[in-house]
Amino acid sequence: MYRLTALVTCLAVLTYFFSSVQVARARRTYGIKAPAISGNPDFERVFRGQMNTLEWMPIFLPALWLFATHVSDAVAAALGLVWIIGRILYMTGYAKAANKRRPGFAIQASAAIILWAGATGAILWHLVHP
């Protein structure tokens, strides 16, 4: 069972849902009617924070689960929490100013890369050493 990884997966989806709520609020605040996605730089940064999170989900989630199944549930979950923290810092920083997104991006990208590299390394190891 991979209960910790499952919990972190739920938290990651909740984080994405939170970003969707932020976009809806920003639409009201800045008067951007759907389906428009431009017109106010403050709205556009909130929107891009959500979209960038969505773009990272197909990178993060498979790496998270492959790491959990081939390396460690607990370590995968811990790295998953780091990814979530990075995403939150990214979104909140980006909403303030484009240049404030970098620390969060670096944190979440590092966590995702470690998950991917660890999973890939473990899978290759098991292929070579059955």
PDB file of C-alpha atoms in Angstrom:
ATOM      1  CA  MET A   1       0.000   0.000   0.000  1.00  0.00           C
ATOM      2  CA  TYR A   2       1.142   3.488  -0.828  1.00  0.00           C
ATOM      3  CA  ARG A   3      -0.996   5.476   1.558  1.00  0.00           C
ATOM      4  CA  LEU A   4       1.413   8.366   2.011  1.00  0.00           C
ATOM      5  CA  THR A   5       1.834   8.834  -1.725  1.00  0.00           C
ATOM      6  CA  ALA A   6      -1.932   8.602  -2.177  1.00  0.00           C
ATOM      7  CA  LEU A   7      -2.417  11.332   0.434  1.00  0.00           C
ATOM      8  CA  VAL A   8       0.154  13.576  -1.251  1.00  0.00           C
ATOM      9  CA  THR A   9      -1.566  12.965  -4.595  1.00  0.00           C
ATOM     10  CA  CYS A  10      -4.828  14.187  -3.056  1.00  0.00           C
ATOM     11  CA  LEU A  11      -3.029  17.238  -1.660  1.00  0.00           C
ATOM     12  CA  ALA A  12      -1.491  17.985  -5.072  1.00  0.00           C
ATOM     13  CA  VAL A  13      -4.931  17.856  -6.685  1.00  0.00           C
ATOM     14  CA  LEU A  14      -6.243  20.113  -3.908  1.00  0.00           C
ATOM     15  CA  THR A  15      -3.396  22.532  -4.621  1.00  0.00           C
ATOM     16  CA  TYR A  16      -4.419  22.622  -8.270  1.00  0.00           C
ATOM     17  CA  PHE A  17      -8.054  23.153  -7.274  1.00  0.00           C
ATOM     18  CA  PHE A  18      -6.923  26.035  -5.051  1.00  0.00           C
ATOM     19  CA  SER A  19      -5.162  27.583  -8.059  1.00  0.00           C
ATOM     20  CA  SER A  20      -8.419  27.335 -10.032  1.00  0.00           C
ATOM     21  CA  VAL A  21     -10.261  29.183  -7.275  1.00  0.00           C
ATOM     22  CA  GLN A  22      -7.583  31.872  -7.364  1.00  0.00           C
ATOM     23  CA  VAL A  23      -8.160  32.325 -11.100  1.00  0.00           C
ATOM     24  CA  ALA A  24     -11.917  32.641 -10.576  1.00  0.00           C
ATOM     25  CA  ARG A  25     -11.318  35.290  -7.905  1.00  0.00           C
ATOM     26  CA  ALA A  26      -8.858  37.131 -10.132  1.00  0.00           C
ATOM     27  CA  ARG A  27     -11.421  37.137 -12.961  1.00  0.00           C
ATOM     28  CA  ARG A  28     -13.882  38.929 -10.685  1.00  0.00           C
ATOM     29  CA  THR A  29     -11.261  41.272  -9.247  1.00  0.00           C
ATOM     30  CA  TYR A  30      -9.848  42.352 -12.628  1.00  0.00           C
ATOM     31  CA  GLY A  31     -13.050  42.108 -14.675  1.00  0.00           C
ATOM     32  CA  ILE A  32     -11.797  39.433 -17.064  1.00  0.00           C
ATOM     33  CA  LYS A  33     -14.808  37.570 -18.457  1.00  0.00           C
ATOM     34  CA  ALA A  34     -14.441  33.950 -19.586  1.00  0.00           C
ATOM     35  CA  PRO A  35     -13.189  32.778 -22.014  1.00  0.00           C
ATOM     36  CA  ALA A  36     -10.700  35.680 -22.124  1.00  0.00           C
ATOM     37  CA  ILE A  37      -7.287  34.949 -20.623  1.00  0.00           C
ATOM     38  CA  SER A  38      -5.640  38.304 -21.176  1.00  0.00           C
ATOM     39  CA  GLY A  39      -6.280  41.968 -20.624  1.00  0.00           C
ATOM     40  CA  ASN A  40      -4.753  42.634 -17.227  1.00  0.00           C
ATOM     41  CA  PRO A  41      -1.191  41.676 -16.253  1.00  0.00           C
ATOM     42  CA  ASP A  42      -2.204  40.967 -12.644  1.00  0.00           C
ATOM     43  CA  PHE A  43      -4.849  38.491 -13.828  1.00  0.00           C
ATOM     44  CA  GLU A  44      -2.493  36.979 -16.393  1.00  0.00           C
ATOM     45  CA  ARG A  45       0.094  36.147 -13.720  1.00  0.00           C
ATOM     46  CA  VAL A  46      -2.525  34.356 -11.591  1.00  0.00           C
ATOM     47  CA  PHE A  47      -3.771  32.510 -14.670  1.00  0.00           C
ATOM     48  CA  ARG A  48      -0.244  31.497 -15.705  1.00  0.00           C
ATOM     49  CA  GLY A  49       0.417  30.236 -12.169  1.00  0.00           C
ATOM     50  CA  GLN A  50      -2.542  27.891 -12.523  1.00  0.00           C
ATOM     51  CA  MET A  51      -1.655  26.825 -16.055  1.00  0.00           C
ATOM     52  CA  ASN A  52       1.972  26.190 -15.153  1.00  0.00           C
ATOM     53  CA  THR A  53       0.828  24.004 -12.269  1.00  0.00           C
ATOM     54  CA  LEU A  54      -1.355  22.053 -14.679  1.00  0.00           C
ATOM     55  CA  GLU A  55       1.583  21.713 -17.087  1.00  0.00           C
ATOM     56  CA  TRP A  56       3.734  20.213 -14.314  1.00  0.00           C
ATOM     57  CA  MET A  57       1.136  17.699 -13.085  1.00  0.00           C
ATOM     58  CA  PRO A  58       1.861  15.117 -15.848  1.00  0.00           C
ATOM     59  CA  ILE A  59       5.560  15.391 -15.041  1.00  0.00           C
ATOM     60  CA  PHE A  60       5.165  15.254 -11.273  1.00  0.00           C
ATOM     61  CA  LEU A  61       2.463  12.620 -10.739  1.00  0.00           C
ATOM     62  CA  PRO A  62       3.998   9.728 -12.721  1.00  0.00           C
ATOM     63  CA  ALA A  63       7.417  10.465 -11.213  1.00  0.00           C
ATOM     64  CA  LEU A  64       5.867  10.533  -7.731  1.00  0.00           C
ATOM     65  CA  TRP A  65       4.150   7.166  -8.170  1.00  0.00           C
ATOM     66  CA  LEU A  66       7.044   5.460  -9.936  1.00  0.00           C
ATOM     67  CA  PHE A  67       9.363   6.599  -7.153  1.00  0.00           C
ATOM     68  CA  ALA A  68       6.917   5.346  -4.523  1.00  0.00           C
ATOM     69  CA  THR A  69       6.581   1.921  -6.129  1.00  0.00           C
ATOM     70  CA  HIS A  70      10.250   1.416  -6.975  1.00  0.00           C
ATOM     71  CA  VAL A  71      12.049   3.287  -4.185  1.00  0.00           C
ATOM     72  CA  SER A  72      10.022   4.376  -1.136  1.00  0.00           C
ATOM     73  CA  ASP A  73       6.486   5.473  -0.321  1.00  0.00           C
ATOM     74  CA  ALA A  74       7.646   7.674   2.556  1.00  0.00           C
ATOM     75  CA  VAL A  75      10.429   9.398   0.611  1.00  0.00           C
ATOM     76  CA  ALA A  76       8.142   9.899  -2.397  1.00  0.00           C
ATOM     77  CA  ALA A  77       5.536  11.480  -0.137  1.00  0.00           C
ATOM     78  CA  ALA A  78       8.119  13.766   1.478  1.00  0.00           C
ATOM     79  CA  LEU A  79       9.397  14.893  -1.922  1.00  0.00           C
ATOM     80  CA  GLY A  80       5.806  15.311  -3.045  1.00  0.00           C
ATOM     81  CA  LEU A  81       5.184  17.661  -0.138  1.00  0.00           C
ATOM     82  CA  VAL A  82       8.261  19.647  -1.161  1.00  0.00           C
ATOM     83  CA  TRP A  83       6.820  19.854  -4.689  1.00  0.00           C
ATOM     84  CA  ILE A  84       3.500  21.140  -3.317  1.00  0.00           C
ATOM     85  CA  ILE A  85       5.250  23.746  -1.166  1.00  0.00           C
ATOM     86  CA  GLY A  86       7.231  24.830  -4.219  1.00  0.00           C
ATOM     87  CA  ARG A  87       4.056  25.128  -6.296  1.00  0.00           C
ATOM     88  CA  ILE A  88       2.373  27.246  -3.625  1.00  0.00           C
ATOM     89  CA  LEU A  89       5.416  29.522  -3.384  1.00  0.00           C
ATOM     90  CA  TYR A  90       5.508  29.724  -7.180  1.00  0.00           C
ATOM     91  CA  MET A  91       1.848  30.691  -7.479  1.00  0.00           C
ATOM     92  CA  THR A  92       1.854  33.213  -4.645  1.00  0.00           C
ATOM     93  CA  GLY A  93       5.116  34.759  -5.819  1.00  0.00           C
ATOM     94  CA  TYR A  94       4.012  34.930  -9.448  1.00  0.00           C
ATOM     95  CA  ALA A  95       0.738  36.595  -8.454  1.00  0.00           C
ATOM     96  CA  LYS A  96       2.805  39.422  -6.942  1.00  0.00           C
ATOM     97  CA  ALA A  97       5.407  39.821  -9.712  1.00  0.00           C
ATOM     98  CA  ALA A  98       6.823  37.643 -12.475  1.00  0.00           C
ATOM     99  CA  ASN A  99      10.333  37.684 -11.019  1.00  0.00           C
ATOM    100  CA  LYS A 100       9.045  36.406  -7.637  1.00  0.00           C
ATOM    101  CA  ARG A 101       8.112  33.016  -9.094  1.00  0.00           C
ATOM    102  CA  ARG A 102      11.691  31.753  -9.356  1.00  0.00           C
ATOM    103  CA  PRO A 103      12.274  30.356  -5.833  1.00  0.00           C
ATOM    104  CA  GLY A 104       9.068  28.316  -5.925  1.00  0.00           C
ATOM    105  CA  PHE A 105       9.862  27.103  -9.427  1.00  0.00           C
ATOM    106  CA  ALA A 106      13.339  25.969  -8.375  1.00  0.00           C
ATOM    107  CA  ILE A 107      11.961  24.087  -5.358  1.00  0.00           C
ATOM    108  CA  GLN A 108       9.227  22.242  -7.247  1.00  0.00           C
ATOM    109  CA  ALA A 109      11.438  21.513 -10.268  1.00  0.00           C
ATOM    110  CA  SER A 110      14.146  20.081  -8.004  1.00  0.00           C
ATOM    111  CA  ALA A 111      11.646  17.819  -6.244  1.00  0.00           C
ATOM    112  CA  ALA A 112      10.224  16.608  -9.567  1.00  0.00           C
ATOM    113  CA  ILE A 113      13.685  15.957 -11.002  1.00  0.00           C
ATOM    114  CA  ILE A 114      14.727  13.980  -7.910  1.00  0.00           C
ATOM    115  CA  LEU A 115      11.542  11.906  -8.129  1.00  0.00           C
ATOM    116  CA  TRP A 116      12.061  11.241 -11.847  1.00  0.00           C
ATOM    117  CA  ALA A 117      15.785  10.487 -11.534  1.00  0.00           C
ATOM    118  CA  GLY A 118      15.242   8.226  -8.527  1.00  0.00           C
ATOM    119  CA  ALA A 119      12.460   6.296 -10.227  1.00  0.00           C
ATOM    120  CA  THR A 120      14.401   5.989 -13.468  1.00  0.00           C
ATOM    121  CA  GLY A 121      17.533   4.871 -11.650  1.00  0.00           C
ATOM    122  CA  ALA A 122      15.648   2.257  -9.630  1.00  0.00           C
ATOM    123  CA  ILE A 123      13.876   0.904 -12.701  1.00  0.00           C
ATOM    124  CA  LEU A 124      17.131   0.678 -14.647  1.00  0.00           C
ATOM    125  CA  TRP A 125      18.833  -0.990 -11.677  1.00  0.00           C
ATOM    126  CA  HIS A 126      16.117  -3.632 -11.517  1.00  0.00           C
ATOM    127  CA  LEU A 127      16.334  -4.229 -15.254  1.00  0.00           C
ATOM    128  CA  VAL A 128      20.065  -4.829 -15.038  1.00  0.00           C
ATOM    129  CA  HIS A 129      19.903  -6.741 -11.719  1.00  0.00           C
ATOM    130  CA  PRO A 130      16.667  -8.768 -11.846  1.00  0.00           C
TER     131      PRO A 130
END
